[in-house]
């Protein structure tokens, strides 16, 4: 029954533009047990991220300006409603692919967390009870996947634009795959969890795939600009100084 209700909810999200915020899990969707579980999973990563950010603020010149700029990019992009090929629906980028490359994947978690808190409190986008789950999907998974995709692309010698594209694209797609998994854990009931997971991801994909492509292009452009003009501002874990 829960699964049928979720399918109905997702169908309405496709048909009604105002319900089209599919990346963030909304307030009240998760049960208390799962809400607490995702908070517990995300908290150590968040603490790690805060420690790194504080350390960088003390040791790196102009770091506050860079992290503020990237924070604004993540907030604006993840708040941006973009029309999708599915009639009447909208979606939005994650932008953690970009942040994971410029400020590193660990600091990117903090930026994603702040973004999600502001959106939950002031934009009814996501929620406080679902904050742990949303932080895990977008800020943690998105950041590490974006970073990993970029490093892999550079390892095999792909151009910076392509590496940036892969970071933006895969960070976005894997965020949605994680969100679908989180919802599947909550709603699968007696159904095999893999079936529910893939069904939910299939509902996300027609909306999010073109958005992920656009985000990949934007990420590629941004990364190429930083590499060409401000490489010193890219975190050394991403682009070590030579």
mmCIF file of C-alpha atoms in Angstrom:
data_model
loop_
_atom_site.group_PDB
_atom_site.id
_atom_site.type_symbol
_atom_site.label_atom_id
_atom_site.label_comp_id
_atom_site.label_asym_id
_atom_site.label_seq_id
_atom_site.Cartn_x
_atom_site.Cartn_y
_atom_site.Cartn_z
ATOM 1 C CA UNK A 1 0.000 0.000 0.000
ATOM 2 C CA UNK A 2 2.807 2.425 0.846
ATOM 3 C CA UNK A 3 4.461 1.651 -2.464
ATOM 4 C CA UNK A 4 1.242 2.360 -4.366
ATOM 5 C CA UNK A 5 0.917 5.682 -2.560
ATOM 6 C CA UNK A 6 4.498 6.557 -3.487
ATOM 7 C CA UNK A 7 3.860 5.729 -7.146
ATOM 8 C CA UNK A 8 0.823 8.026 -7.023
ATOM 9 C CA UNK A 9 2.946 10.776 -5.455
ATOM 10 C CA UNK A 10 5.602 10.438 -8.137
ATOM 11 C CA UNK A 11 2.954 10.492 -10.867
ATOM 12 C CA UNK A 12 1.578 13.738 -9.470
ATOM 13 C CA UNK A 13 5.129 15.107 -9.417
ATOM 14 C CA UNK A 14 5.269 14.555 -13.165
ATOM 15 C CA UNK A 15 1.876 16.111 -13.834
ATOM 16 C CA UNK A 16 1.958 19.087 -11.490
ATOM 17 C CA UNK A 17 4.867 21.562 -11.778
ATOM 18 C CA UNK A 18 4.703 22.677 -8.140
ATOM 19 C CA UNK A 19 5.443 19.120 -7.001
ATOM 20 C CA UNK A 20 8.429 18.762 -9.289
ATOM 21 C CA UNK A 21 11.192 19.002 -6.694
ATOM 22 C CA UNK A 22 12.221 15.373 -6.970
ATOM 23 C CA UNK A 23 15.819 15.490 -5.786
ATOM 24 C CA UNK A 24 15.135 16.377 -2.144
ATOM 25 C CA UNK A 25 12.978 14.110 0.010
ATOM 26 C CA UNK A 26 10.187 16.239 1.433
ATOM 27 C CA UNK A 27 9.216 16.728 5.062
ATOM 28 C CA UNK A 28 7.219 13.839 6.519
ATOM 29 C CA UNK A 29 8.103 11.278 3.837
ATOM 30 C CA UNK A 30 10.542 9.301 5.987
ATOM 31 C CA UNK A 31 9.581 7.430 9.131
ATOM 32 C CA UNK A 32 11.339 8.409 12.367
ATOM 33 C CA UNK A 33 13.610 5.349 12.292
ATOM 34 C CA UNK A 34 14.897 6.045 8.784
ATOM 35 C CA UNK A 35 15.162 9.775 9.432
ATOM 36 C CA UNK A 36 17.385 9.087 12.465
ATOM 37 C CA UNK A 37 19.364 6.470 10.552
ATOM 38 C CA UNK A 38 20.322 8.877 7.774
ATOM 39 C CA UNK A 39 21.190 11.579 10.298
ATOM 40 C CA UNK A 40 23.516 9.115 12.056
ATOM 41 C CA UNK A 41 25.128 8.093 8.755
ATOM 42 C CA UNK A 42 25.623 11.672 7.552
ATOM 43 C CA UNK A 43 26.795 13.233 10.825
ATOM 44 C CA UNK A 44 30.394 11.888 10.835
ATOM 45 C CA UNK A 45 30.916 13.137 7.268
ATOM 46 C CA UNK A 46 29.506 16.548 8.218
ATOM 47 C CA UNK A 47 31.771 16.828 11.257
ATOM 48 C CA UNK A 48 34.760 15.852 9.097
ATOM 49 C CA UNK A 49 33.762 18.498 6.575
ATOM 50 C CA UNK A 50 33.415 21.231 9.200
ATOM 51 C CA UNK A 51 36.871 20.419 10.572
ATOM 52 C CA UNK A 52 38.386 20.655 7.086
ATOM 53 C CA UNK A 53 36.634 23.943 6.314
ATOM 54 C CA UNK A 54 37.769 25.520 9.607
ATOM 55 C CA UNK A 55 41.331 24.351 8.974
ATOM 56 C CA UNK A 56 41.305 25.784 5.451
ATOM 57 C CA UNK A 57 39.901 29.091 6.678
ATOM 58 C CA UNK A 58 42.914 29.425 8.952
ATOM 59 C CA UNK A 59 45.559 28.293 6.485
ATOM 60 C CA UNK A 60 44.453 29.397 3.011
ATOM 61 C CA UNK A 61 44.357 32.965 1.782
ATOM 62 C CA UNK A 62 41.039 34.068 0.250
ATOM 63 C CA UNK A 63 39.483 30.700 1.141
ATOM 64 C CA UNK A 64 36.355 32.310 2.560
ATOM 65 C CA UNK A 65 35.768 34.104 -0.742
ATOM 66 C CA UNK A 66 36.180 30.899 -2.752
ATOM 67 C CA UNK A 67 33.938 28.754 -0.544
ATOM 68 C CA UNK A 68 31.335 31.540 -0.440
ATOM 69 C CA UNK A 69 31.341 31.754 -4.236
ATOM 70 C CA UNK A 70 30.998 27.995 -4.645
ATOM 71 C CA UNK A 71 28.319 27.912 -1.944
ATOM 72 C CA UNK A 72 26.333 30.488 -3.899
ATOM 73 C CA UNK A 73 26.722 28.415 -7.078
ATOM 74 C CA UNK A 74 25.462 25.255 -5.349
ATOM 75 C CA UNK A 75 22.549 27.087 -3.763
ATOM 76 C CA UNK A 76 21.454 28.827 -6.956
ATOM 77 C CA UNK A 77 21.810 25.790 -9.197
ATOM 78 C CA UNK A 78 20.056 23.406 -6.820
ATOM 79 C CA UNK A 79 17.232 25.933 -6.404
ATOM 80 C CA UNK A 80 16.793 26.396 -10.146
ATOM 81 C CA UNK A 81 13.702 24.807 -11.699
ATOM 82 C CA UNK A 82 14.439 23.578 -15.219
ATOM 83 C CA UNK A 83 11.724 22.351 -17.634
ATOM 84 C CA UNK A 84 12.098 18.699 -18.577
ATOM 85 C CA UNK A 85 10.909 16.710 -21.609
ATOM 86 C CA UNK A 86 8.085 15.270 -19.499
ATOM 87 C CA UNK A 87 5.164 17.658 -20.024
ATOM 88 C CA UNK A 88 4.454 19.930 -17.083
ATOM 89 C CA UNK A 89 7.371 18.882 -14.919
ATOM 90 C CA UNK A 90 10.546 20.561 -13.691
ATOM 91 C CA UNK A 91 13.763 19.404 -12.081
ATOM 92 C CA UNK A 92 17.030 20.940 -10.907
ATOM 93 C CA UNK A 93 20.782 20.327 -10.790
ATOM 94 C CA UNK A 94 22.766 19.347 -7.715
ATOM 95 C CA UNK A 95 25.986 21.334 -8.423
ATOM 96 C CA UNK A 96 28.016 19.239 -5.974
ATOM 97 C CA UNK A 97 30.041 17.993 -8.952
ATOM 98 C CA UNK A 98 31.346 21.528 -9.389
ATOM 99 C CA UNK A 99 31.919 22.170 -5.683
ATOM 100 C CA UNK A 100 33.750 18.859 -5.184
ATOM 101 C CA UNK A 101 36.311 19.871 -7.821
ATOM 102 C CA UNK A 102 36.898 23.490 -6.789
ATOM 103 C CA UNK A 103 36.943 23.131 -2.990
ATOM 104 C CA UNK A 104 37.399 19.361 -2.702
ATOM 105 C CA UNK A 105 34.865 16.649 -1.854
ATOM 106 C CA UNK A 106 35.100 17.040 1.923
ATOM 107 C CA UNK A 107 34.460 20.796 2.026
ATOM 108 C CA UNK A 108 31.743 20.275 -0.594
ATOM 109 C CA UNK A 109 29.740 18.321 1.989
ATOM 110 C CA UNK A 110 29.576 21.389 4.229
ATOM 111 C CA UNK A 111 28.443 23.588 1.327
ATOM 112 C CA UNK A 112 25.759 21.059 0.417
ATOM 113 C CA UNK A 113 24.588 20.891 4.032
ATOM 114 C CA UNK A 114 24.219 24.662 4.353
ATOM 115 C CA UNK A 115 22.331 24.778 1.057
ATOM 116 C CA UNK A 116 19.918 22.050 2.157
ATOM 117 C CA UNK A 117 19.280 23.701 5.524
ATOM 118 C CA UNK A 118 18.420 27.044 3.905
ATOM 119 C CA UNK A 119 16.181 25.371 1.323
ATOM 120 C CA UNK A 120 14.393 23.329 3.987
ATOM 121 C CA UNK A 121 13.821 26.296 6.300
ATOM 122 C CA UNK A 122 12.929 29.025 3.836
ATOM 123 C CA UNK A 123 11.914 27.406 0.548
ATOM 124 C CA UNK A 124 9.908 24.315 1.588
ATOM 125 C CA UNK A 125 12.417 22.369 -0.503
ATOM 126 C CA UNK A 126 13.338 19.188 1.317
ATOM 127 C CA UNK A 127 12.754 19.118 5.056
ATOM 128 C CA UNK A 128 14.326 19.021 8.509
ATOM 129 C CA UNK A 129 13.337 15.421 9.280
ATOM 130 C CA UNK A 130 14.667 14.358 5.881
ATOM 131 C CA UNK A 131 17.804 16.509 6.142
ATOM 132 C CA UNK A 132 20.106 13.605 6.958
ATOM 133 C CA UNK A 133 18.894 11.623 3.948
ATOM 134 C CA UNK A 134 19.173 14.612 1.621
ATOM 135 C CA UNK A 135 22.647 15.488 2.894
ATOM 136 C CA UNK A 136 23.768 11.908 2.303
ATOM 137 C CA UNK A 137 22.342 11.776 -1.241
ATOM 138 C CA UNK A 138 23.298 15.210 -2.562
ATOM 139 C CA UNK A 139 26.159 16.492 -0.401
ATOM 140 C CA UNK A 140 28.002 13.262 0.421
ATOM 141 C CA UNK A 141 27.328 10.897 -2.485
ATOM 142 C CA UNK A 142 27.185 13.745 -5.011
ATOM 143 C CA UNK A 143 30.495 15.202 -3.843
ATOM 144 C CA UNK A 144 32.464 11.951 -3.739
ATOM 145 C CA UNK A 145 31.035 10.685 -7.025
ATOM 146 C CA UNK A 146 31.790 14.001 -8.746
ATOM 147 C CA UNK A 147 35.331 13.984 -7.392
ATOM 148 C CA UNK A 148 35.857 10.338 -8.336
ATOM 149 C CA UNK A 149 34.538 10.829 -11.869
ATOM 150 C CA UNK A 150 36.805 13.834 -12.389
ATOM 151 C CA UNK A 151 39.920 12.070 -11.079
ATOM 152 C CA UNK A 152 39.228 9.008 -13.199
ATOM 153 C CA UNK A 153 38.772 11.142 -16.309
ATOM 154 C CA UNK A 154 42.011 12.987 -15.691
ATOM 155 C CA UNK A 155 43.826 9.739 -14.902
ATOM 156 C CA UNK A 156 43.108 8.445 -18.403
ATOM 157 C CA UNK A 157 44.077 11.795 -19.931
ATOM 158 C CA UNK A 158 40.672 13.227 -20.847
ATOM 159 C CA UNK A 159 40.490 17.039 -21.318
ATOM 160 C CA UNK A 160 39.451 19.232 -18.417
ATOM 161 C CA UNK A 161 36.085 20.033 -19.985
ATOM 162 C CA UNK A 162 35.230 16.336 -20.352
ATOM 163 C CA UNK A 163 36.432 15.628 -16.812
ATOM 164 C CA UNK A 164 34.276 18.472 -15.505
ATOM 165 C CA UNK A 165 31.323 17.197 -17.528
ATOM 166 C CA UNK A 166 31.685 13.742 -16.009
ATOM 167 C CA UNK A 167 31.874 15.216 -12.502
ATOM 168 C CA UNK A 168 28.681 17.230 -12.961
ATOM 169 C CA UNK A 169 26.769 14.522 -14.816
ATOM 170 C CA UNK A 170 27.547 11.574 -12.557
ATOM 171 C CA UNK A 171 27.206 13.567 -9.322
ATOM 172 C CA UNK A 172 23.678 14.479 -10.398
ATOM 173 C CA UNK A 173 22.653 10.996 -11.592
ATOM 174 C CA UNK A 174 24.073 9.219 -8.539
ATOM 175 C CA UNK A 175 22.316 11.678 -6.243
ATOM 176 C CA UNK A 176 19.018 10.610 -7.784
ATOM 177 C CA UNK A 177 19.962 6.941 -7.675
ATOM 178 C CA UNK A 178 20.693 7.321 -3.958
ATOM 179 C CA UNK A 179 17.450 9.177 -3.312
ATOM 180 C CA UNK A 180 15.535 6.405 -5.100
ATOM 181 C CA UNK A 181 17.289 3.842 -2.899
ATOM 182 C CA UNK A 182 16.411 5.778 0.260
ATOM 183 C CA UNK A 183 12.755 5.887 -0.761
ATOM 184 C CA UNK A 184 12.836 2.206 -1.684
ATOM 185 C CA UNK A 185 14.102 1.344 1.794
ATOM 186 C CA UNK A 186 11.197 3.274 3.266
ATOM 187 C CA UNK A 187 8.391 2.065 1.004
ATOM 188 C CA UNK A 188 9.267 -1.352 -0.449
ATOM 189 C CA UNK A 189 7.138 -3.296 2.055
ATOM 190 C CA UNK A 190 6.878 -6.892 0.857
ATOM 191 C CA UNK A 191 8.156 -6.015 -2.616
ATOM 192 C CA UNK A 192 11.784 -6.846 -3.490
ATOM 193 C CA UNK A 193 13.750 -3.720 -2.702
ATOM 194 C CA UNK A 194 15.677 -3.844 -5.988
ATOM 195 C CA UNK A 195 12.441 -3.769 -8.006
ATOM 196 C CA UNK A 196 11.135 -0.788 -6.065
ATOM 197 C CA UNK A 197 14.494 0.975 -6.286
ATOM 198 C CA UNK A 198 14.749 0.614 -10.055
ATOM 199 C CA UNK A 199 11.088 1.575 -10.526
ATOM 200 C CA UNK A 200 11.584 4.797 -8.581
ATOM 201 C CA UNK A 201 14.808 5.598 -10.390
ATOM 202 C CA UNK A 202 13.021 4.973 -13.673
ATOM 203 C CA UNK A 203 10.457 7.597 -12.671
ATOM 204 C CA UNK A 204 13.226 10.086 -11.908
ATOM 205 C CA UNK A 205 15.334 9.398 -14.987
ATOM 206 C CA UNK A 206 13.229 10.893 -17.832
ATOM 207 C CA UNK A 207 13.087 14.155 -15.903
ATOM 208 C CA UNK A 208 16.636 14.264 -14.625
ATOM 209 C CA UNK A 209 18.704 12.880 -17.484
ATOM 210 C CA UNK A 210 18.608 16.052 -19.629
ATOM 211 C CA UNK A 211 19.167 18.171 -16.513
ATOM 212 C CA UNK A 212 22.235 16.068 -15.702
ATOM 213 C CA UNK A 213 23.571 16.633 -19.218
ATOM 214 C CA UNK A 214 23.100 20.395 -18.866
ATOM 215 C CA UNK A 215 24.754 20.330 -15.457
ATOM 216 C CA UNK A 216 27.661 18.370 -16.906
ATOM 217 C CA UNK A 217 28.175 20.997 -19.612
ATOM 218 C CA UNK A 218 28.067 23.817 -17.042
ATOM 219 C CA UNK A 219 30.495 21.941 -14.788
ATOM 220 C CA UNK A 220 32.860 21.371 -17.711
ATOM 221 C CA UNK A 221 32.858 25.065 -18.573
ATOM 222 C CA UNK A 222 33.365 26.167 -14.957
ATOM 223 C CA UNK A 223 36.198 23.703 -14.341
ATOM 224 C CA UNK A 224 37.929 24.689 -17.595
ATOM 225 C CA UNK A 225 37.741 28.376 -16.618
ATOM 226 C CA UNK A 226 39.227 27.696 -13.177
ATOM 227 C CA UNK A 227 42.005 25.542 -14.626
ATOM 228 C CA UNK A 228 42.902 28.173 -17.226
ATOM 229 C CA UNK A 229 42.593 31.285 -15.095
ATOM 230 C CA UNK A 230 42.560 30.419 -11.383
ATOM 231 C CA UNK A 231 44.095 26.979 -10.939
ATOM 232 C CA UNK A 232 45.639 28.001 -7.610
ATOM 233 C CA UNK A 233 42.128 28.204 -6.151
ATOM 234 C CA UNK A 234 41.344 24.549 -6.941
ATOM 235 C CA UNK A 235 41.838 22.277 -3.939
ATOM 236 C CA UNK A 236 45.250 20.490 -4.074
ATOM 237 C CA UNK A 237 43.568 17.096 -3.574
ATOM 238 C CA UNK A 238 41.881 17.680 -6.950
ATOM 239 C CA UNK A 239 44.706 19.346 -8.871
ATOM 240 C CA UNK A 240 48.053 19.027 -7.047
ATOM 241 C CA UNK A 241 50.466 21.902 -7.564
ATOM 242 C CA UNK A 242 53.338 21.056 -9.899
#
